[in-house]
CSV table of C-alpha atoms and ligand atoms in Angstrom, one decimal:
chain,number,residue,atom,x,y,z
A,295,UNK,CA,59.9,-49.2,-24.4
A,296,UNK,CA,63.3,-48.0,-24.6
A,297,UNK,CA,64.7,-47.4,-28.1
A,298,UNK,CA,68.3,-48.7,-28.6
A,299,UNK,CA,70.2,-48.3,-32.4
A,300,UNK,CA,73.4,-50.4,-32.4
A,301,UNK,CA,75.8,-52.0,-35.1
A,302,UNK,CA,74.4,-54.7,-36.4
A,303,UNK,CA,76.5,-58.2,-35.7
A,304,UNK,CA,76.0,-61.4,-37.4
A,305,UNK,CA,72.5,-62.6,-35.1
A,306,UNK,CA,70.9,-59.8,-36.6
A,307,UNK,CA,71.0,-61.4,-39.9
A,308,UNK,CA,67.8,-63.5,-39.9
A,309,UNK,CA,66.2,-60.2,-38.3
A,310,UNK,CA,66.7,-57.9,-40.8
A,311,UNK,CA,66.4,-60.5,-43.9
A,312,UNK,CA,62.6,-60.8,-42.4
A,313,UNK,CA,62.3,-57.1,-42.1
A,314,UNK,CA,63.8,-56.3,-45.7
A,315,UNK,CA,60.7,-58.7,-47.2
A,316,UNK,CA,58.0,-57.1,-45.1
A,317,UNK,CA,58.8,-53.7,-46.0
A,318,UNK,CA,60.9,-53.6,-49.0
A,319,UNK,CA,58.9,-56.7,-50.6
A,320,UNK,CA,59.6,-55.5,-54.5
A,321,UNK,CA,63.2,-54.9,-54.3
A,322,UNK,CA,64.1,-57.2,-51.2
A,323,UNK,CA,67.8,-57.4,-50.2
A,324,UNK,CA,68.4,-61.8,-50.3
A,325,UNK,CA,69.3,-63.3,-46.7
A,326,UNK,CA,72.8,-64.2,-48.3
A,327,UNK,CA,73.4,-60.2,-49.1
A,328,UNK,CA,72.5,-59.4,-45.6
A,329,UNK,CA,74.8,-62.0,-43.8
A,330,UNK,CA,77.7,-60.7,-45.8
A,331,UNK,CA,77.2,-56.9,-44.9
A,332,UNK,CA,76.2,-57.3,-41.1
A,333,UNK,CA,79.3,-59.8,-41.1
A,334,UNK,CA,81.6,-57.0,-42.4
A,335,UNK,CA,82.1,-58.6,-45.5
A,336,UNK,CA,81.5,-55.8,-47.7
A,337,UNK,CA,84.0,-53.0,-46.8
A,338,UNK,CA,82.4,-49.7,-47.1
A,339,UNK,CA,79.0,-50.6,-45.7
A,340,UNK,CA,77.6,-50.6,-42.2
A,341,UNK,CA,74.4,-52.4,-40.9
A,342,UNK,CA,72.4,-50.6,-37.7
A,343,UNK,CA,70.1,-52.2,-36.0
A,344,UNK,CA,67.2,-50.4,-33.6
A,345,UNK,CA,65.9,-52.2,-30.7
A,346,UNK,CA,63.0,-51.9,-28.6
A,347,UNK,CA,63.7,-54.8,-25.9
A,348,UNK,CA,64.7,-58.1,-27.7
A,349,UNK,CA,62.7,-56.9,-30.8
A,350,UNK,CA,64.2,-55.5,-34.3
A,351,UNK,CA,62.4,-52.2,-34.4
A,352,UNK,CA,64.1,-51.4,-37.8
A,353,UNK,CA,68.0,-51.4,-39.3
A,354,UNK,CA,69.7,-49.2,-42.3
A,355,UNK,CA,72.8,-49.4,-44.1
A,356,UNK,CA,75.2,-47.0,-45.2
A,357,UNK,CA,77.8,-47.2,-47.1
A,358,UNK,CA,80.5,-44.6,-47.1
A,359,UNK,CA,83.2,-43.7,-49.8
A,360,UNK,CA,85.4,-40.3,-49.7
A,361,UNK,CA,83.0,-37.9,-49.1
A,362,UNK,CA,79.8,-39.3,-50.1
A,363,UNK,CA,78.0,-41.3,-47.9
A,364,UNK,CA,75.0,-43.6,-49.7
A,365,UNK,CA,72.0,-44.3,-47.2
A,366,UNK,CA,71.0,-47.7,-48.8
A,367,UNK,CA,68.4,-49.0,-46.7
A,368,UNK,CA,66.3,-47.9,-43.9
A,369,UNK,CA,63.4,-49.7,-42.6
A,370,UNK,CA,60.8,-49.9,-39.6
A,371,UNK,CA,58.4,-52.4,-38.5
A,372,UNK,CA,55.3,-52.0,-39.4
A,373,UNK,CA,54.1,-51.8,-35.7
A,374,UNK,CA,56.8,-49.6,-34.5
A,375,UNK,CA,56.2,-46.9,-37.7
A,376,UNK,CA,55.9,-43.4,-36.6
A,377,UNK,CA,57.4,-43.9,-33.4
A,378,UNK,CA,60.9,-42.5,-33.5
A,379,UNK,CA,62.7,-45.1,-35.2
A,380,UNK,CA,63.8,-44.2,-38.3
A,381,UNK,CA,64.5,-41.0,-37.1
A,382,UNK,CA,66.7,-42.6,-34.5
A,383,UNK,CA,68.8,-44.8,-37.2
A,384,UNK,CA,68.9,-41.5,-39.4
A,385,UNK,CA,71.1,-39.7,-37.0
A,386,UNK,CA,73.6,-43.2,-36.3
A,387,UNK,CA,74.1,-42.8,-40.3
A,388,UNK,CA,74.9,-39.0,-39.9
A,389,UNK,CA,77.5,-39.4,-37.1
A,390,UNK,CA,78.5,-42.7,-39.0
A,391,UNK,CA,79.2,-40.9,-42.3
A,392,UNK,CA,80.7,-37.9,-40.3
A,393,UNK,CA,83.1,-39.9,-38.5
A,394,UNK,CA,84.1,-41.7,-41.8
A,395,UNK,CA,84.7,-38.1,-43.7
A,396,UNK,CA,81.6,-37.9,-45.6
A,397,UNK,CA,79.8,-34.6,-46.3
A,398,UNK,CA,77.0,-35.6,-48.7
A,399,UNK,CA,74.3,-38.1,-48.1
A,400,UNK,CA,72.1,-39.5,-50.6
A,401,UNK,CA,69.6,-42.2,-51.0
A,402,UNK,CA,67.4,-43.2,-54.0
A,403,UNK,CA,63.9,-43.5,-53.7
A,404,UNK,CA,60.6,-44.8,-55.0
A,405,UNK,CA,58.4,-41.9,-56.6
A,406,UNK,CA,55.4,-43.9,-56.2
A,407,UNK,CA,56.8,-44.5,-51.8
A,408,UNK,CA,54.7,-41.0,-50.7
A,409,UNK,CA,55.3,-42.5,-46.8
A,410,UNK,CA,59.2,-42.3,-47.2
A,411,UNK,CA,59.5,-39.5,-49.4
A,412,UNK,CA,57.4,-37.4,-46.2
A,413,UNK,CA,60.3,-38.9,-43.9
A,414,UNK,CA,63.4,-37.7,-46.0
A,415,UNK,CA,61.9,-34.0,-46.8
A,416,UNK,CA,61.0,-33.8,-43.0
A,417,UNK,CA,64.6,-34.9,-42.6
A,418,UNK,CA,66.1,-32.2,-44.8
A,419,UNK,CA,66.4,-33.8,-47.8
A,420,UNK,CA,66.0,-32.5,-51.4
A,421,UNK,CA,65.7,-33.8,-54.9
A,422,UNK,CA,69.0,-34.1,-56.4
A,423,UNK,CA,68.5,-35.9,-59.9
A,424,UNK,CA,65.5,-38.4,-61.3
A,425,UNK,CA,66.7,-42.2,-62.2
A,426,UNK,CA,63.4,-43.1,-64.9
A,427,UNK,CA,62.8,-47.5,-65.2
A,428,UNK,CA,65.5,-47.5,-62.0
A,429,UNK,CA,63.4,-50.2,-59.8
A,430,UNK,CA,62.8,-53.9,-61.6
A,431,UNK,CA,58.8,-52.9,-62.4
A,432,UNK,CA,59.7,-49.9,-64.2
A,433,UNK,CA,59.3,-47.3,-61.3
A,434,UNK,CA,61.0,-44.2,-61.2
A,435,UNK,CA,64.2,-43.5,-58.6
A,436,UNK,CA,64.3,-39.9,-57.2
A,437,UNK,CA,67.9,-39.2,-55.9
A,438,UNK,CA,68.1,-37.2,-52.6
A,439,UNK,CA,70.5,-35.4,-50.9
A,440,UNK,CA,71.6,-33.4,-48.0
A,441,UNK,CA,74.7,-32.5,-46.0
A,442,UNK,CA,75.7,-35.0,-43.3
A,443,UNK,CA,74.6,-33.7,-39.9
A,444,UNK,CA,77.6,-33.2,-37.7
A,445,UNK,CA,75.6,-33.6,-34.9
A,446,UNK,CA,72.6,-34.8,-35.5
B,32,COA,C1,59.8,-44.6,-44.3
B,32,COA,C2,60.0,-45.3,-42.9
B,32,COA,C3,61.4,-45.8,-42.9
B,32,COA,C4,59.8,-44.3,-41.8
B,32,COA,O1,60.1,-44.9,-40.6
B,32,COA,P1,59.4,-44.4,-39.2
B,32,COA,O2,60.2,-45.1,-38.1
B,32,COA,O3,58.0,-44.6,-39.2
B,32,COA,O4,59.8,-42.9,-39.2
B,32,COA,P2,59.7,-41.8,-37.9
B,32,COA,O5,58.8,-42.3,-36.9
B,32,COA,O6,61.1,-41.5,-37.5
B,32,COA,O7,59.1,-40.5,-38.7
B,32,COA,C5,59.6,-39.2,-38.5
B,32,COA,C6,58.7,-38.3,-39.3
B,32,COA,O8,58.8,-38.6,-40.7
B,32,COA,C7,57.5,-38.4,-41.3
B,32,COA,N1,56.9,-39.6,-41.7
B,32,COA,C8,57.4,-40.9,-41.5
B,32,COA,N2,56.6,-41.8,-42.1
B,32,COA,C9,55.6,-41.1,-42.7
B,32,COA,C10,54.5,-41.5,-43.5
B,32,COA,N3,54.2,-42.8,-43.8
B,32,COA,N4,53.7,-40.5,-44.0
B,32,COA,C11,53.9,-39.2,-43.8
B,32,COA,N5,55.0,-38.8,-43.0
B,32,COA,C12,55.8,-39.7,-42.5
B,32,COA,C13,56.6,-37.7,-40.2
B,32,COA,O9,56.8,-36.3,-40.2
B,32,COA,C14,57.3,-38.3,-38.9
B,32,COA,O10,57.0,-37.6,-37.8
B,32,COA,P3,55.6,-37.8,-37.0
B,32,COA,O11,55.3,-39.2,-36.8
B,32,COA,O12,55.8,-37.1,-35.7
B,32,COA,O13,54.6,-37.1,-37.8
B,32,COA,C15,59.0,-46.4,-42.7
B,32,COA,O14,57.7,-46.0,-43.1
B,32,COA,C16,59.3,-47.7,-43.5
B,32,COA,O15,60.0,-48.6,-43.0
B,32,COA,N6,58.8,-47.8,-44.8
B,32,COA,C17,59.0,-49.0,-45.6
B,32,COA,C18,60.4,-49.1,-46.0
B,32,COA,C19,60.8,-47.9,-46.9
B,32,COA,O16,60.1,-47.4,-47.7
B,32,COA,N7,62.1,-47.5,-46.7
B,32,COA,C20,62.7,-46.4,-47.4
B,32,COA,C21,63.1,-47.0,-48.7
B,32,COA,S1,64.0,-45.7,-49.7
Protein backbone atom coordinates (compact mmCIF):
# COMPACT_ATOMS: atom_id res chain seq x y z
CA UNK A 1 0.00 0.00 0.00
CA UNK A 2 1.01 3.42 -0.73
CA UNK A 3 3.22 5.16 1.81
CA UNK A 4 2.11 8.82 2.46
CA UNK A 5 4.31 11.17 5.37
CA UNK A 6 2.34 14.44 6.04
CA UNK A 7 2.13 17.14 8.81
CA UNK A 8 0.48 16.00 11.42
CA UNK A 9 -2.94 18.06 12.29
CA UNK A 10 -4.99 17.92 15.35
CA UNK A 11 -6.99 14.14 14.28
CA UNK A 12 -3.81 12.72 14.43
CA UNK A 13 -3.56 13.22 18.07
CA UNK A 14 -5.30 10.09 19.50
CA UNK A 15 -3.15 8.19 16.71
CA UNK A 16 0.06 8.92 17.63
CA UNK A 17 -0.68 9.10 21.67
CA UNK A 18 -1.56 5.20 20.90
CA UNK A 19 1.51 4.76 18.89
CA UNK A 20 3.92 6.62 21.51
CA UNK A 21 2.62 3.77 24.31
CA UNK A 22 3.10 0.78 22.03
CA UNK A 23 6.50 1.67 21.12
CA UNK A 24 7.96 4.04 23.35
CA UNK A 25 6.08 2.38 26.48
CA UNK A 26 8.94 3.47 29.24
CA UNK A 27 9.30 7.01 28.41
CA UNK A 28 5.78 7.58 26.70
CA UNK A 29 4.94 11.18 25.50
CA UNK A 30 1.17 11.87 27.62
CA UNK A 31 -1.93 12.40 25.11
CA UNK A 32 -2.09 16.07 26.56
CA UNK A 33 1.82 16.62 25.27
CA UNK A 34 0.86 15.31 21.90
CA UNK A 35 -2.34 17.45 21.36
CA UNK A 36 -0.35 20.57 22.13
CA UNK A 37 2.58 19.84 19.52
CA UNK A 38 0.44 18.47 16.58
CA UNK A 39 -1.87 21.61 17.42
CA UNK A 40 1.08 23.94 16.88
CA UNK A 41 1.19 24.79 20.35
CA UNK A 42 4.72 24.42 20.90
CA UNK A 43 6.66 26.68 18.53
CA UNK A 44 9.75 25.10 17.42
CA UNK A 45 8.39 21.52 16.96
CA UNK A 46 6.73 19.73 14.13
CA UNK A 47 4.69 16.46 14.19
CA UNK A 48 4.78 14.03 10.78
CA UNK A 49 2.63 11.64 10.38
CA UNK A 50 3.12 8.43 7.71
CA UNK A 51 0.21 6.82 6.31
CA UNK A 52 -0.42 3.69 4.62
CA UNK A 53 -4.27 4.16 3.61
CA UNK A 54 -6.39 5.40 6.62
CA UNK A 55 -3.78 3.79 8.95
CA UNK A 56 -0.92 5.65 11.17
CA UNK A 57 2.09 3.75 9.94
CA UNK A 58 4.33 5.89 12.25
CA UNK A 59 4.99 9.91 13.13
CA UNK A 60 8.30 11.88 14.41
CA UNK A 61 8.86 15.17 15.75
CA UNK A 62 11.44 17.68 15.21
CA UNK A 63 12.11 20.43 16.66
CA UNK A 64 14.26 23.05 15.11
CA UNK A 65 16.20 26.08 16.73
CA UNK A 66 19.14 28.07 14.78
CA UNK A 67 21.01 25.62 13.40
CA UNK A 68 20.38 22.58 15.23
CA UNK A 69 17.59 20.55 14.52
CA UNK A 70 16.60 17.85 17.50
CA UNK A 71 14.87 14.63 16.09
CA UNK A 72 12.72 13.90 19.24
CA UNK A 73 10.63 11.15 18.28
CA UNK A 74 10.31 8.62 15.55
CA UNK A 75 8.19 5.71 15.66
CA UNK A 76 6.67 2.77 13.45
CA UNK A 77 4.06 0.27 14.05
CA UNK A 78 4.96 -2.72 14.93
CA UNK A 79 3.32 -4.35 11.79
CA UNK A 80 4.62 -1.82 9.38
CA UNK A 81 8.52 -2.09 10.91
CA UNK A 82 11.14 -2.67 8.32
CA UNK A 83 9.05 -1.49 5.59
CA UNK A 84 10.24 1.91 4.60
CA UNK A 85 8.67 4.04 7.11
CA UNK A 86 10.91 5.46 9.25
CA UNK A 87 13.13 5.92 6.59
CA UNK A 88 10.42 7.86 4.80
CA UNK A 89 9.74 10.27 8.00
CA UNK A 90 13.61 10.50 8.31
CA UNK A 91 14.00 12.37 5.08
CA UNK A 92 10.56 14.93 5.88
CA UNK A 93 12.76 15.88 9.14
CA UNK A 94 15.83 16.53 6.80
CA UNK A 95 14.13 18.75 4.30
CA UNK A 96 12.07 20.09 7.46
CA UNK A 97 15.19 21.11 9.34
CA UNK A 98 16.81 22.24 5.95
CA UNK A 99 14.13 24.48 5.09
CA UNK A 100 14.16 25.90 8.72
CA UNK A 101 18.16 26.62 8.58
CA UNK A 102 19.33 23.77 10.45
CA UNK A 103 22.69 22.03 9.71
CA UNK A 104 23.07 19.53 12.59
CA UNK A 105 20.62 16.83 13.58
CA UNK A 106 20.69 14.99 16.73
CA UNK A 107 18.63 12.62 18.64
CA UNK A 108 19.30 10.87 22.00
CA UNK A 109 18.96 7.33 22.27
CA UNK A 110 18.57 4.23 24.42
CA UNK A 111 21.93 2.18 24.71
CA UNK A 112 20.07 -0.79 25.59
CA UNK A 113 17.45 0.05 21.93
CA UNK A 114 19.99 -2.19 19.49
CA UNK A 115 16.78 -2.02 16.82
CA UNK A 116 16.99 1.88 16.59
CA UNK A 117 20.48 2.35 17.10
CA UNK A 118 20.93 -0.13 13.57
CA UNK A 119 18.40 2.46 12.01
CA UNK A 120 20.37 5.72 12.78
CA UNK A 121 23.99 4.27 11.92
CA UNK A 122 22.38 2.96 8.59
CA UNK A 123 21.15 6.52 8.41
CA UNK A 124 24.51 8.16 8.80
CA UNK A 125 24.51 8.87 12.23
CA UNK A 126 27.42 8.83 14.72
CA UNK A 127 27.99 8.98 18.47
CA UNK A 128 28.30 12.46 19.45
CA UNK A 129 28.49 12.42 23.41
CA UNK A 130 27.06 9.64 26.27
CA UNK A 131 24.05 11.07 28.69
CA UNK A 132 24.74 8.19 31.86
CA UNK A 133 21.06 7.73 34.31
CA UNK A 134 19.42 10.00 31.18
CA UNK A 135 16.07 7.77 30.90
CA UNK A 136 13.74 7.41 34.30
CA UNK A 137 15.05 3.54 34.94
CA UNK A 138 18.59 4.60 34.94
CA UNK A 139 19.52 3.79 31.23
CA UNK A 140 22.04 5.32 29.50
CA UNK A 141 21.33 8.16 26.48
CA UNK A 142 23.83 8.04 23.52
CA UNK A 143 23.69 11.45 21.64
CA UNK A 144 23.85 11.24 17.80
CA UNK A 145 24.46 13.30 15.17
CA UNK A 146 24.81 14.01 11.60
CA UNK A 147 24.54 16.82 8.98
CA UNK A 148 20.99 17.57 7.77
CA UNK A 149 20.54 16.04 4.32
CA UNK A 150 19.82 18.76 1.83
CA UNK A 151 18.22 16.51 -0.18
CA UNK A 152 17.54 13.57 1.20
C1 LIG B 1 13.61 2.19 15.11
C2 LIG B 1 12.34 2.24 14.25
C3 LIG B 1 11.79 3.66 14.26
C4 LIG B 1 12.72 1.85 12.81
O1 LIG B 1 11.57 2.01 11.99
P1 LIG B 1 11.33 1.22 10.62
O2 LIG B 1 10.19 1.89 9.93
O3 LIG B 1 11.20 -0.23 10.88
O4 LIG B 1 12.68 1.49 9.84
P2 LIG B 1 12.98 1.29 8.26
O5 LIG B 1 12.08 0.25 7.71
O6 LIG B 1 12.97 2.62 7.58
O7 LIG B 1 14.47 0.71 8.34
C5 LIG B 1 15.53 1.15 7.51
C6 LIG B 1 16.77 0.35 7.83
O8 LIG B 1 17.19 0.58 9.20
C7 LIG B 1 17.70 -0.64 9.76
N1 LIG B 1 16.83 -1.14 10.81
C8 LIG B 1 15.60 -0.69 11.13
N2 LIG B 1 15.10 -1.36 12.20
C9 LIG B 1 16.04 -2.26 12.54
C10 LIG B 1 16.12 -3.26 13.55
N3 LIG B 1 15.12 -3.47 14.43
N4 LIG B 1 17.23 -4.04 13.62
C11 LIG B 1 18.25 -3.85 12.74
N5 LIG B 1 18.24 -2.91 11.75
C12 LIG B 1 17.15 -2.13 11.66
C13 LIG B 1 17.75 -1.64 8.58
O9 LIG B 1 18.99 -1.48 7.93
C14 LIG B 1 16.60 -1.14 7.73
O10 LIG B 1 16.71 -1.56 6.38
P3 LIG B 1 16.21 -3.04 5.95
O11 LIG B 1 14.86 -3.27 6.57
O12 LIG B 1 16.18 -2.97 4.45
O13 LIG B 1 17.24 -3.99 6.50
C15 LIG B 1 11.27 1.23 14.74
O14 LIG B 1 11.88 -0.03 15.01
C16 LIG B 1 10.51 1.66 15.99
O15 LIG B 1 9.48 2.31 15.91
N6 LIG B 1 11.03 1.28 17.19
C17 LIG B 1 10.36 1.65 18.43
C18 LIG B 1 10.45 3.14 18.70
C19 LIG B 1 11.88 3.59 18.83
O16 LIG B 1 12.74 2.91 19.39
N7 LIG B 1 12.16 4.81 18.29
C20 LIG B 1 13.46 5.44 18.37
C21 LIG B 1 13.57 6.09 19.70
S1 LIG B 1 15.10 7.01 19.83
Amino acid sequence: MTLRVRPADPGDADAIADLEQVALPLDAWSQALVEEGVGGRLPTTQYFVAEQGLLLAGYAVVSVVQDVAELQRIATAPAARRTGVATALLAAVDAHAAAGGAARLLLEVREDNGGALAFYTGAGFAELARRPGYYRDGTDAVVLERSVRMDP
